Amino acid sequence: MASLSTKPITRYHLFALGLVGGVIATSGLIFALTLQLSPFLWNHRLGYPPTSSNLGLRDGDTIPVPCSSHNDYWRERPLHSALLEGCIGVEADVWPLRGQLYVSHSRDRLDTGRTLSALYIDPLVKVLQDKAPQREHGKAGGGVYDADPNQTLVLLVDIKASPTVAWPLLLEQLEPLRTRGWLSHNSNGTLVSGPITVVASGMTRLQDVEENPSRDVFLDAPLAKLDDSSYNASNSYYASVSFRRSIGWIWLGDLRQSQLLKIRDHIKKAHSRGLKVRYWSLPIWPLSVRKRLWGLLVDEGLDVLHVDDLFGAREVFAQR
């Protein structure tokens, strides 16, 4: 009787099988991650109105929620998309060059048409000018949201390079908002809230903030270093830190007790100084972990969710 002969499995066979398995697993992970990232990598949700130079909101359409649009300039329509979702903050990274502040994540992607004035200052002036009749008819506040006209909108400006050059440019480019009285400012140690609150982060220096005669730009204070008594509500608005670097990774979908205690300590210290807490680099995947974490942070007293998925942030607040 003929017998079937078999060749022994060698380490080369095992290596090949492992390699194929690794490729399949990696491909699956990339596919799953792409599905999770797609809502904010390609911001084409149904229901957005056509692009228009008029960024005014439709009366009664949007209720503001405590979310901030991370790297807002990456969206199909900077500022506009965030306002439609009701975010109370937008972030712009700026680079000083040839008398302008260009908005970009990196210096090698600067575009002459994408300046702080073009993407944010001028559109905000347009939005608030459209609200002028409401102020004339006695409605208080006159902010960007009809549903809550007293709600300020935070323009978070992240200075990426050359702060000695960028800072005077920032003060200069805010002039259209300043001269109209639309900027929040510090008056004798008291915050006077306006339709727009400008917060400077990145390489911004505390000294520049405190020496600004108008006192209408606030610092994004370092949340992990609030034991330094220099930071308070007279010079700062946010207190922020990277969640990943400060709190760490979330294993098995839940915070460790030590991580939760650190979050509570951050929030307590910031609030005792009159500052609002913001984390960046929050986990974005898996979706279930992200949603649970966002809800926990809000319940613990986080003041603003600084995120990419604005619709997801709205859902978190809608469930509370």
PDB file of C-alpha atoms in Angstrom:
ATOM      1  CA  MET A   1       0.000   0.000   0.000  1.00  0.00           C
ATOM      2  CA  ALA A   2       1.349   3.356  -0.974  1.00  0.00           C
ATOM      3  CA  SER A   3       1.793   5.795   1.881  1.00  0.00           C
ATOM      4  CA  LEU A   4       1.632   9.558   1.823  1.00  0.00           C
ATOM      5  CA  SER A   5       4.896  11.161   2.765  1.00  0.00           C
ATOM      6  CA  THR A   6       4.906  14.383   4.790  1.00  0.00           C
ATOM      7  CA  LYS A   7       7.639  16.937   5.135  1.00  0.00           C
ATOM      8  CA  PRO A   8       8.454  18.193   8.607  1.00  0.00           C
ATOM      9  CA  ILE A   9       7.408  21.727   9.496  1.00  0.00           C
ATOM     10  CA  THR A  10      10.528  23.810   9.759  1.00  0.00           C
ATOM     11  CA  ARG A  11      11.129  27.158  11.396  1.00  0.00           C
ATOM     12  CA  TYR A  12      10.936  28.721   7.942  1.00  0.00           C
ATOM     13  CA  HIS A  13       7.359  27.484   7.558  1.00  0.00           C
ATOM     14  CA  LEU A  14       6.489  28.896  10.972  1.00  0.00           C
ATOM     15  CA  PHE A  15       8.098  32.212  10.081  1.00  0.00           C
ATOM     16  CA  ALA A  16       6.112  32.405   6.832  1.00  0.00           C
ATOM     17  CA  LEU A  17       2.853  31.593   8.620  1.00  0.00           C
ATOM     18  CA  GLY A  18       3.595  34.197  11.272  1.00  0.00           C
ATOM     19  CA  LEU A  19       4.398  36.788   8.629  1.00  0.00           C
ATOM     20  CA  VAL A  20       1.131  36.143   6.779  1.00  0.00           C
ATOM     21  CA  GLY A  21      -0.814  36.296  10.037  1.00  0.00           C
ATOM     22  CA  GLY A  22       0.860  39.561  10.974  1.00  0.00           C
ATOM     23  CA  VAL A  23       0.013  41.125   7.621  1.00  0.00           C
ATOM     24  CA  ILE A  24      -3.637  40.068   7.943  1.00  0.00           C
ATOM     25  CA  ALA A  25      -3.890  41.391  11.517  1.00  0.00           C
ATOM     26  CA  THR A  26      -2.228  44.689  10.589  1.00  0.00           C
ATOM     27  CA  SER A  27      -4.518  45.132   7.587  1.00  0.00           C
ATOM     28  CA  GLY A  28      -7.548  44.540   9.788  1.00  0.00           C
ATOM     29  CA  LEU A  29      -6.330  47.065  12.343  1.00  0.00           C
ATOM     30  CA  ILE A  30      -5.697  49.702   9.668  1.00  0.00           C
ATOM     31  CA  PHE A  31      -9.163  49.103   8.200  1.00  0.00           C
ATOM     32  CA  ALA A  32     -10.834  49.405  11.613  1.00  0.00           C
ATOM     33  CA  LEU A  33      -8.864  52.542  12.454  1.00  0.00           C
ATOM     34  CA  THR A  34      -9.793  54.091   9.100  1.00  0.00           C
ATOM     35  CA  LEU A  35     -13.472  53.498   9.827  1.00  0.00           C
ATOM     36  CA  GLN A  36     -13.129  55.226  13.179  1.00  0.00           C
ATOM     37  CA  LEU A  37     -11.170  58.177  11.803  1.00  0.00           C
ATOM     38  CA  SER A  38     -13.249  58.720   8.685  1.00  0.00           C
ATOM     39  CA  PRO A  39     -15.899  61.005  10.271  1.00  0.00           C
ATOM     40  CA  PHE A  40     -13.313  63.685  10.943  1.00  0.00           C
ATOM     41  CA  LEU A  41     -10.719  62.936   8.275  1.00  0.00           C
ATOM     42  CA  TRP A  42     -13.436  63.426   5.672  1.00  0.00           C
ATOM     43  CA  ASN A  43     -15.887  65.829   7.200  1.00  0.00           C
ATOM     44  CA  HIS A  44     -18.785  65.348   4.773  1.00  0.00           C
ATOM     45  CA  ARG A  45     -21.728  64.728   7.048  1.00  0.00           C
ATOM     46  CA  LEU A  46     -25.101  65.026   5.395  1.00  0.00           C
ATOM     47  CA  GLY A  47     -27.023  68.134   6.303  1.00  0.00           C
ATOM     48  CA  TYR A  48     -24.246  70.704   6.007  1.00  0.00           C
ATOM     49  CA  PRO A  49     -25.427  73.661   3.965  1.00  0.00           C
ATOM     50  CA  PRO A  50     -23.571  74.624   0.785  1.00  0.00           C
ATOM     51  CA  THR A  51     -20.326  76.523   1.178  1.00  0.00           C
ATOM     52  CA  SER A  52     -20.972  80.238   1.475  1.00  0.00           C
ATOM     53  CA  SER A  53     -19.001  83.358   2.252  1.00  0.00           C
ATOM     54  CA  ASN A  54     -21.714  84.145   4.798  1.00  0.00           C
ATOM     55  CA  LEU A  55     -20.870  82.125   7.892  1.00  0.00           C
ATOM     56  CA  GLY A  56     -23.861  83.351   9.888  1.00  0.00           C
ATOM     57  CA  LEU A  57     -25.846  80.660  11.671  1.00  0.00           C
ATOM     58  CA  ARG A  58     -29.520  80.062  11.071  1.00  0.00           C
ATOM     59  CA  ASP A  59     -31.617  81.328  13.966  1.00  0.00           C
ATOM     60  CA  GLY A  60     -32.305  78.687  16.574  1.00  0.00           C
ATOM     61  CA  ASP A  61     -30.482  75.914  14.712  1.00  0.00           C
ATOM     62  CA  THR A  62     -27.504  75.420  16.990  1.00  0.00           C
ATOM     63  CA  ILE A  63     -27.212  75.024  20.740  1.00  0.00           C
ATOM     64  CA  PRO A  64     -23.627  75.510  21.963  1.00  0.00           C
ATOM     65  CA  VAL A  65     -21.896  72.606  23.692  1.00  0.00           C
ATOM     66  CA  PRO A  66     -18.512  72.533  25.501  1.00  0.00           C
ATOM     67  CA  CYS A  67     -16.441  71.139  22.657  1.00  0.00           C
ATOM     68  CA  SER A  68     -13.398  72.632  20.961  1.00  0.00           C
ATOM     69  CA  SER A  69     -12.460  71.881  17.361  1.00  0.00           C
ATOM     70  CA  HIS A  70      -8.956  70.401  17.349  1.00  0.00           C
ATOM     71  CA  ASN A  71      -6.854  71.527  14.355  1.00  0.00           C
ATOM     72  CA  ASP A  72      -9.969  73.214  13.042  1.00  0.00           C
ATOM     73  CA  TYR A  73      -8.219  74.455   9.892  1.00  0.00           C
ATOM     74  CA  TRP A  74      -8.063  70.867   8.569  1.00  0.00           C
ATOM     75  CA  ARG A  75     -11.814  70.794   8.131  1.00  0.00           C
ATOM     76  CA  GLU A  76     -13.471  71.328   4.789  1.00  0.00           C
ATOM     77  CA  ARG A  77     -14.724  74.680   6.060  1.00  0.00           C
ATOM     78  CA  PRO A  78     -12.639  76.000   8.954  1.00  0.00           C
ATOM     79  CA  LEU A  79     -14.700  77.707  11.674  1.00  0.00           C
ATOM     80  CA  HIS A  80     -17.976  77.057   9.842  1.00  0.00           C
ATOM     81  CA  SER A  81     -18.091  73.315  10.588  1.00  0.00           C
ATOM     82  CA  ALA A  82     -17.374  73.921  14.276  1.00  0.00           C
ATOM     83  CA  LEU A  83     -20.085  76.569  14.551  1.00  0.00           C
ATOM     84  CA  LEU A  84     -22.628  74.272  12.943  1.00  0.00           C
ATOM     85  CA  GLU A  85     -21.911  71.646  15.600  1.00  0.00           C
ATOM     86  CA  GLY A  86     -22.156  74.237  18.379  1.00  0.00           C
ATOM     87  CA  CYS A  87     -18.526  74.126  19.498  1.00  0.00           C
ATOM     88  CA  ILE A  88     -17.469  76.891  21.856  1.00  0.00           C
ATOM     89  CA  GLY A  89     -13.842  76.791  20.721  1.00  0.00           C
ATOM     90  CA  VAL A  90     -11.684  76.448  17.605  1.00  0.00           C
ATOM     91  CA  GLU A  91      -7.934  75.911  17.324  1.00  0.00           C
ATOM     92  CA  ALA A  92      -5.547  77.400  14.767  1.00  0.00           C
ATOM     93  CA  ASP A  93      -1.810  76.677  14.579  1.00  0.00           C
ATOM     94  CA  VAL A  94       0.047  79.736  13.285  1.00  0.00           C
ATOM     95  CA  TRP A  95       3.471  80.420  11.787  1.00  0.00           C
ATOM     96  CA  PRO A  96       4.842  83.963  11.387  1.00  0.00           C
ATOM     97  CA  LEU A  97       6.301  84.758   7.993  1.00  0.00           C
ATOM     98  CA  ARG A  98       6.724  88.029   6.073  1.00  0.00           C
ATOM     99  CA  GLY A  99       4.356  90.017   8.233  1.00  0.00           C
ATOM    100  CA  GLN A 100       1.582  87.413   8.272  1.00  0.00           C
ATOM    101  CA  LEU A 101       0.381  84.592  10.495  1.00  0.00           C
ATOM    102  CA  TYR A 102      -0.152  81.546   8.313  1.00  0.00           C
ATOM    103  CA  VAL A 103      -2.380  78.736   9.542  1.00  0.00           C
ATOM    104  CA  SER A 104      -0.937  75.258   9.099  1.00  0.00           C
ATOM    105  CA  HIS A 105       0.081  72.185  11.070  1.00  0.00           C
ATOM    106  CA  SER A 106       3.618  72.352   9.694  1.00  0.00           C
ATOM    107  CA  ARG A 107       5.838  75.036   8.235  1.00  0.00           C
ATOM    108  CA  ASP A 108       6.275  73.249   4.903  1.00  0.00           C
ATOM    109  CA  ARG A 109       2.519  73.380   4.186  1.00  0.00           C
ATOM    110  CA  LEU A 110       1.978  77.144   4.342  1.00  0.00           C
ATOM    111  CA  ASP A 111      -0.496  78.594   1.842  1.00  0.00           C
ATOM    112  CA  THR A 112      -0.784  82.291   1.003  1.00  0.00           C
ATOM    113  CA  GLY A 113      -4.574  82.104   1.166  1.00  0.00           C
ATOM    114  CA  ARG A 114      -4.706  80.473   4.586  1.00  0.00           C
ATOM    115  CA  THR A 115      -3.909  83.174   7.116  1.00  0.00           C
ATOM    116  CA  LEU A 116      -5.352  83.768  10.561  1.00  0.00           C
ATOM    117  CA  SER A 117      -7.213  86.798   9.247  1.00  0.00           C
ATOM    118  CA  ALA A 118      -8.632  85.012   6.208  1.00  0.00           C
ATOM    119  CA  LEU A 119      -9.746  81.847   8.003  1.00  0.00           C
ATOM    120  CA  TYR A 120     -10.852  83.252  11.362  1.00  0.00           C
ATOM    121  CA  ILE A 121     -10.685  86.999  12.059  1.00  0.00           C
ATOM    122  CA  ASP A 122     -12.539  88.233   8.974  1.00  0.00           C
ATOM    123  CA  PRO A 123     -15.207  85.481   9.101  1.00  0.00           C
ATOM    124  CA  LEU A 124     -15.808  86.171  12.804  1.00  0.00           C
ATOM    125  CA  VAL A 125     -16.253  89.864  12.080  1.00  0.00           C
ATOM    126  CA  LYS A 126     -18.823  88.903   9.442  1.00  0.00           C
ATOM    127  CA  VAL A 127     -20.689  86.588  11.824  1.00  0.00           C
ATOM    128  CA  LEU A 128     -20.854  89.196  14.572  1.00  0.00           C
ATOM    129  CA  GLN A 129     -21.812  91.992  12.196  1.00  0.00           C
ATOM    130  CA  ASP A 130     -24.756  89.865  11.101  1.00  0.00           C
ATOM    131  CA  LYS A 131     -25.780  89.676  14.771  1.00  0.00           C
ATOM    132  CA  ALA A 132     -25.638  93.458  15.213  1.00  0.00           C
ATOM    133  CA  PRO A 133     -29.411  94.001  14.733  1.00  0.00           C
ATOM    134  CA  GLN A 134     -30.052  91.681  17.677  1.00  0.00           C
ATOM    135  CA  ARG A 135     -27.827  93.787  19.925  1.00  0.00           C
ATOM    136  CA  GLU A 136     -29.598  96.921  18.734  1.00  0.00           C
ATOM    137  CA  HIS A 137     -32.936  95.386  19.725  1.00  0.00           C
ATOM    138  CA  GLY A 138     -31.794  94.867  23.285  1.00  0.00           C
ATOM    139  CA  LYS A 139     -30.692  91.238  23.242  1.00  0.00           C
ATOM    140  CA  ALA A 140     -27.774  90.811  25.641  1.00  0.00           C
ATOM    141  CA  GLY A 141     -24.429  89.324  24.713  1.00  0.00           C
ATOM    142  CA  GLY A 142     -24.551  89.295  20.950  1.00  0.00           C
ATOM    143  CA  GLY A 143     -22.307  86.229  20.620  1.00  0.00           C
ATOM    144  CA  VAL A 144     -22.175  83.809  17.711  1.00  0.00           C
ATOM    145  CA  TYR A 145     -25.030  81.599  18.980  1.00  0.00           C
ATOM    146  CA  ASP A 146     -28.606  82.829  19.018  1.00  0.00           C
ATOM    147  CA  ALA A 147     -29.584  80.086  21.470  1.00  0.00           C
ATOM    148  CA  ASP A 148     -27.092  81.459  24.020  1.00  0.00           C
ATOM    149  CA  PRO A 149     -25.905  84.942  22.991  1.00  0.00           C
ATOM    150  CA  ASN A 150     -23.806  85.287  26.153  1.00  0.00           C
ATOM    151  CA  GLN A 151     -21.669  82.261  25.254  1.00  0.00           C
ATOM    152  CA  THR A 152     -18.155  83.301  24.268  1.00  0.00           C
ATOM    153  CA  LEU A 153     -16.306  81.540  21.453  1.00  0.00           C
ATOM    154  CA  VAL A 154     -12.676  80.687  22.227  1.00  0.00           C
ATOM    155  CA  LEU A 155     -10.181  81.262  19.434  1.00  0.00           C
ATOM    156  CA  LEU A 156      -7.204  79.155  20.509  1.00  0.00           C
ATOM    157  CA  VAL A 157      -4.098  80.354  18.661  1.00  0.00           C
ATOM    158  CA  ASP A 158      -1.150  77.967  18.908  1.00  0.00           C
ATOM    159  CA  ILE A 159       2.066  79.866  18.142  1.00  0.00           C
ATOM    160  CA  LYS A 160       4.396  77.351  16.514  1.00  0.00           C
ATOM    161  CA  ALA A 161       7.552  79.410  16.004  1.00  0.00           C
ATOM    162  CA  SER A 162       9.309  82.720  16.710  1.00  0.00           C
ATOM    163  CA  PRO A 163       7.077  84.055  19.503  1.00  0.00           C
ATOM    164  CA  THR A 164       8.822  87.440  19.498  1.00  0.00           C
ATOM    165  CA  VAL A 165       7.696  87.849  15.881  1.00  0.00           C
ATOM    166  CA  ALA A 166       4.334  86.097  16.119  1.00  0.00           C
ATOM    167  CA  TRP A 167       3.053  87.877  19.231  1.00  0.00           C
ATOM    168  CA  PRO A 168       2.947  91.455  17.850  1.00  0.00           C
ATOM    169  CA  LEU A 169       1.433  90.098  14.626  1.00  0.00           C
ATOM    170  CA  LEU A 170      -1.310  88.409  16.644  1.00  0.00           C
ATOM    171  CA  LEU A 171      -2.127  91.604  18.541  1.00  0.00           C
ATOM    172  CA  GLU A 172      -2.203  93.529  15.270  1.00  0.00           C
ATOM    173  CA  GLN A 173      -4.475  91.063  13.485  1.00  0.00           C
ATOM    174  CA  LEU A 174      -6.962  91.031  16.358  1.00  0.00           C
ATOM    175  CA  GLU A 175      -7.581  94.750  15.882  1.00  0.00           C
ATOM    176  CA  PRO A 176     -10.840  94.364  13.869  1.00  0.00           C
ATOM    177  CA  LEU A 177     -12.341  92.452  16.807  1.00  0.00           C
ATOM    178  CA  ARG A 178     -10.743  94.689  19.434  1.00  0.00           C
ATOM    179  CA  THR A 179     -11.927  98.008  18.012  1.00  0.00           C
ATOM    180  CA  ARG A 180     -15.509  96.718  17.898  1.00  0.00           C
ATOM    181  CA  GLY A 181     -15.351  95.709  21.567  1.00  0.00           C
ATOM    182  CA  TRP A 182     -15.831  92.008  20.836  1.00  0.00           C
ATOM    183  CA  LEU A 183     -12.845  90.583  22.724  1.00  0.00           C
ATOM    184  CA  SER A 184     -12.959  89.281  26.277  1.00  0.00           C
ATOM    185  CA  HIS A 185     -10.445  91.133  28.411  1.00  0.00           C
ATOM    186  CA  ASN A 186      -9.132  91.540  31.909  1.00  0.00           C
ATOM    187  CA  SER A 187     -10.180  94.718  33.683  1.00  0.00           C
ATOM    188  CA  ASN A 188      -8.605  95.353  37.075  1.00  0.00           C
ATOM    189  CA  GLY A 189      -8.305  91.636  37.754  1.00  0.00           C
ATOM    190  CA  THR A 190     -11.818  90.763  36.548  1.00  0.00           C
ATOM    191  CA  LEU A 191     -12.649  88.882  33.359  1.00  0.00           C
ATOM    192  CA  VAL A 192     -15.012  90.873  31.155  1.00  0.00           C
ATOM    193  CA  SER A 193     -16.474  88.290  28.788  1.00  0.00           C
ATOM    194  CA  GLY A 194     -17.030  89.233  25.158  1.00  0.00           C
ATOM    195  CA  PRO A 195     -18.290  87.351  22.101  1.00  0.00           C
ATOM    196  CA  ILE A 196     -14.723  86.155  21.350  1.00  0.00           C
ATOM    197  CA  THR A 197     -12.080  85.017  23.845  1.00  0.00           C
ATOM    198  CA  VAL A 198      -8.567  84.692  22.433  1.00  0.00           C
ATOM    199  CA  VAL A 199      -6.289  82.159  24.110  1.00  0.00           C
ATOM    200  CA  ALA A 200      -2.667  81.803  23.017  1.00  0.00           C
ATOM    201  CA  SER A 201      -0.769  78.547  23.453  1.00  0.00           C
ATOM    202  CA  GLY A 202       2.313  76.829  22.089  1.00  0.00           C
ATOM    203  CA  MET A 203       5.345  79.104  22.384  1.00  0.00           C
ATOM    204  CA  THR A 204       3.377  82.014  23.861  1.00  0.00           C
ATOM    205  CA  ARG A 205       5.191  83.638  26.784  1.00  0.00           C
ATOM    206  CA  LEU A 206       3.462  84.613  30.017  1.00  0.00           C
ATOM    207  CA  GLN A 207       5.400  87.882  30.069  1.00  0.00           C
ATOM    208  CA  ASP A 208       3.921  88.947  26.725  1.00  0.00           C
ATOM    209  CA  VAL A 209       0.392  88.194  27.916  1.00  0.00           C
ATOM    210  CA  GLU A 210       0.831  90.245  31.081  1.00  0.00           C
ATOM    211  CA  GLU A 211       2.475  93.161  29.272  1.00  0.00           C
ATOM    212  CA  ASN A 212      -0.250  93.459  26.631  1.00  0.00           C
ATOM    213  CA  PRO A 213      -1.870  96.871  27.328  1.00  0.00           C
ATOM    214  CA  SER A 214      -5.276  95.644  26.146  1.00  0.00           C
ATOM    215  CA  ARG A 215      -5.136  92.497  28.315  1.00  0.00           C
ATOM    216  CA  ASP A 216      -7.351  90.784  25.741  1.00  0.00           C
ATOM    217  CA  VAL A 217      -5.278  87.686  24.983  1.00  0.00           C
ATOM    218  CA  PHE A 218      -5.084  84.966  27.618  1.00  0.00           C
ATOM    219  CA  LEU A 219      -2.566  82.193  28.148  1.00  0.00           C
ATOM    220  CA  ASP A 220      -3.156  78.476  27.831  1.00  0.00           C
ATOM    221  CA  ALA A 221      -1.547  77.587  31.167  1.00  0.00           C
ATOM    222  CA  PRO A 222       0.325  74.280  31.679  1.00  0.00           C
ATOM    223  CA  LEU A 223      -2.142  72.058  33.531  1.00  0.00           C
ATOM    224  CA  ALA A 224       0.582  69.788  34.913  1.00  0.00           C
ATOM    225  CA  LYS A 225       2.502  72.730  36.405  1.00  0.00           C
ATOM    226  CA  LEU A 226      -0.165  74.681  38.247  1.00  0.00           C
ATOM    227  CA  ASP A 227       1.757  74.522  41.501  1.00  0.00           C
ATOM    228  CA  ASP A 228       3.504  77.568  40.046  1.00  0.00           C
ATOM    229  CA  SER A 229       1.424  80.447  41.410  1.00  0.00           C
ATOM    230  CA  SER A 230       2.118  82.568  38.310  1.00  0.00           C
ATOM    231  CA  TYR A 231      -0.950  81.191  36.516  1.00  0.00           C
ATOM    232  CA  ASN A 232      -4.363  82.555  37.412  1.00  0.00           C
ATOM    233  CA  ALA A 233      -7.544  83.942  35.874  1.00  0.00           C
ATOM    234  CA  SER A 234      -5.985  87.376  35.346  1.00  0.00           C
ATOM    235  CA  ASN A 235      -3.528  86.039  32.755  1.00  0.00           C
ATOM    236  CA  SER A 236      -4.843  82.614  31.715  1.00  0.00           C
ATOM    237  CA  TYR A 237      -8.103  81.083  30.515  1.00  0.00           C
ATOM    238  CA  TYR A 238      -7.418  77.415  29.805  1.00  0.00           C
ATOM    239  CA  ALA A 239      -5.137  75.050  31.684  1.00  0.00           C
ATOM    240  CA  SER A 240      -4.119  72.266  29.308  1.00  0.00           C
ATOM    241  CA  VAL A 241      -1.886  69.243  28.909  1.00  0.00           C
ATOM    242  CA  SER A 242      -1.514  66.202  26.667  1.00  0.00           C
ATOM    243  CA  PHE A 243      -3.714  63.423  28.034  1.00  0.00           C
ATOM    244  CA  ARG A 244      -1.414  60.771  26.614  1.00  0.00           C
ATOM    245  CA  ARG A 245       1.738  62.190  28.195  1.00  0.00           C
ATOM    246  CA  SER A 246       0.199  63.244  31.493  1.00  0.00           C
ATOM    247  CA  ILE A 247      -2.407  60.561  32.221  1.00  0.00           C
ATOM    248  CA  GLY A 248      -1.070  57.771  30.027  1.00  0.00           C
ATOM    249  CA  TRP A 249      -2.601  54.976  28.007  1.00  0.00           C
ATOM    250  CA  ILE A 250      -5.902  53.361  28.897  1.00  0.00           C
ATOM    251  CA  TRP A 251      -5.443  49.616  29.053  1.00  0.00           C
ATOM    252  CA  LEU A 252      -8.418  47.246  28.782  1.00  0.00           C
ATOM    253  CA  GLY A 253     -10.742  50.194  28.302  1.00  0.00           C
ATOM    254  CA  ASP A 254     -10.763  51.588  31.840  1.00  0.00           C
ATOM    255  CA  LEU A 255      -8.824  54.187  33.775  1.00  0.00           C
ATOM    256  CA  ARG A 256      -6.677  52.976  36.625  1.00  0.00           C
ATOM    257  CA  GLN A 257      -7.436  54.484  40.016  1.00  0.00           C
ATOM    258  CA  SER A 258      -4.149  56.402  39.948  1.00  0.00           C
ATOM    259  CA  GLN A 259      -5.104  57.943  36.589  1.00  0.00           C
ATOM    260  CA  LEU A 260      -8.536  58.982  37.832  1.00  0.00           C
ATOM    261  CA  LEU A 261      -7.024  60.589  40.925  1.00  0.00           C
ATOM    262  CA  LYS A 262      -4.582  62.526  38.753  1.00  0.00           C
ATOM    263  CA  ILE A 263      -7.424  63.819  36.575  1.00  0.00           C
ATOM    264  CA  ARG A 264      -9.318  64.934  39.670  1.00  0.00           C
ATOM    265  CA  ASP A 265      -6.208  66.677  40.972  1.00  0.00           C
ATOM    266  CA  HIS A 266      -5.769  68.512  37.657  1.00  0.00           C
ATOM    267  CA  ILE A 267      -9.382  69.678  37.648  1.00  0.00           C
ATOM    268  CA  LYS A 268      -9.321  70.744  41.292  1.00  0.00           C
ATOM    269  CA  LYS A 269      -6.138  72.793  40.904  1.00  0.00           C
ATOM    270  CA  ALA A 270      -7.292  74.487  37.707  1.00  0.00           C
ATOM    271  CA  HIS A 271     -10.734  75.355  39.032  1.00  0.00           C
ATOM    272  CA  SER A 272      -9.253  76.733  42.250  1.00  0.00           C
ATOM    273  CA  ARG A 273      -7.407  79.251  40.042  1.00  0.00           C
ATOM    274  CA  GLY A 274     -10.470  80.060  37.957  1.00  0.00           C
ATOM    275  CA  LEU A 275      -9.131  78.222  34.886  1.00  0.00           C
ATOM    276  CA  LYS A 276     -10.910  75.874  32.485  1.00  0.00           C
ATOM    277  CA  VAL A 277      -9.496  72.380  31.990  1.00  0.00           C
ATOM    278  CA  ARG A 278      -8.621  71.073  28.525  1.00  0.00           C
ATOM    279  CA  TYR A 279      -6.818  67.891  27.477  1.00  0.00           C
ATOM    280  CA  TRP A 280      -5.419  67.303  24.032  1.00  0.00           C
ATOM    281  CA  SER A 281      -4.313  63.950  22.549  1.00  0.00           C
ATOM    282  CA  LEU A 282      -7.356  62.188  23.961  1.00  0.00           C
ATOM    283  CA  PRO A 283      -7.775  58.544  22.851  1.00  0.00           C
ATOM    284  CA  ILE A 284      -9.783  58.251  19.642  1.00  0.00           C
ATOM    285  CA  TRP A 285     -10.076  54.466  19.339  1.00  0.00           C
ATOM    286  CA  PRO A 286     -11.703  52.048  20.087  1.00  0.00           C
ATOM    287  CA  LEU A 287     -14.906  54.026  19.805  1.00  0.00           C
ATOM    288  CA  SER A 288     -16.476  52.464  22.897  1.00  0.00           C
ATOM    289  CA  VAL A 289     -13.449  53.377  25.040  1.00  0.00           C
ATOM    290  CA  ARG A 290     -13.369  56.897  23.648  1.00  0.00           C
ATOM    291  CA  LYS A 291     -17.056  57.474  24.336  1.00  0.00           C
ATOM    292  CA  ARG A 292     -16.817  56.132  27.884  1.00  0.00           C
ATOM    293  CA  LEU A 293     -13.735  58.242  28.632  1.00  0.00           C
ATOM    294  CA  TRP A 294     -15.264  61.432  27.252  1.00  0.00           C
ATOM    295  CA  GLY A 295     -18.355  60.909  29.379  1.00  0.00           C
ATOM    296  CA  LEU A 296     -16.281  60.251  32.486  1.00  0.00           C
ATOM    297  CA  LEU A 297     -14.178  63.379  31.943  1.00  0.00           C
ATOM    298  CA  VAL A 298     -17.280  65.526  31.523  1.00  0.00           C
ATOM    299  CA  ASP A 299     -18.811  64.039  34.673  1.00  0.00           C
ATOM    300  CA  GLU A 300     -15.592  64.736  36.587  1.00  0.00           C
ATOM    301  CA  GLY A 301     -15.726  68.418  35.642  1.00  0.00           C
ATOM    302  CA  LEU A 302     -13.737  68.771  32.408  1.00  0.00           C
ATOM    303  CA  ASP A 303     -14.679  72.146  30.933  1.00  0.00           C
ATOM    304  CA  VAL A 304     -14.196  71.481  27.225  1.00  0.00           C
ATOM    305  CA  LEU A 305     -13.715  68.399  25.041  1.00  0.00           C
ATOM    306  CA  HIS A 306     -10.912  69.240  22.611  1.00  0.00           C
ATOM    307  CA  VAL A 307     -11.570  66.723  19.849  1.00  0.00           C
ATOM    308  CA  ASP A 308     -11.712  65.984  16.128  1.00  0.00           C
ATOM    309  CA  ASP A 309     -15.100  64.252  16.062  1.00  0.00           C
ATOM    310  CA  LEU A 310     -17.414  67.167  16.824  1.00  0.00           C
ATOM    311  CA  PHE A 311     -20.594  65.202  16.191  1.00  0.00           C
ATOM    312  CA  GLY A 312     -19.405  62.541  18.638  1.00  0.00           C
ATOM    313  CA  ALA A 313     -18.777  65.234  21.243  1.00  0.00           C
ATOM    314  CA  ARG A 314     -22.312  66.571  20.788  1.00  0.00           C
ATOM    315  CA  GLU A 315     -23.676  63.078  21.413  1.00  0.00           C
ATOM    316  CA  VAL A 316     -21.768  62.819  24.695  1.00  0.00           C
ATOM    317  CA  PHE A 317     -23.305  66.044  25.987  1.00  0.00           C
ATOM    318  CA  ALA A 318     -26.753  65.167  24.633  1.00  0.00           C
ATOM    319  CA  GLN A 319     -26.765  62.073  26.839  1.00  0.00           C
ATOM    320  CA  ARG A 320     -26.188  64.154  29.986  1.00  0.00           C
TER     321      ARG A 320
END
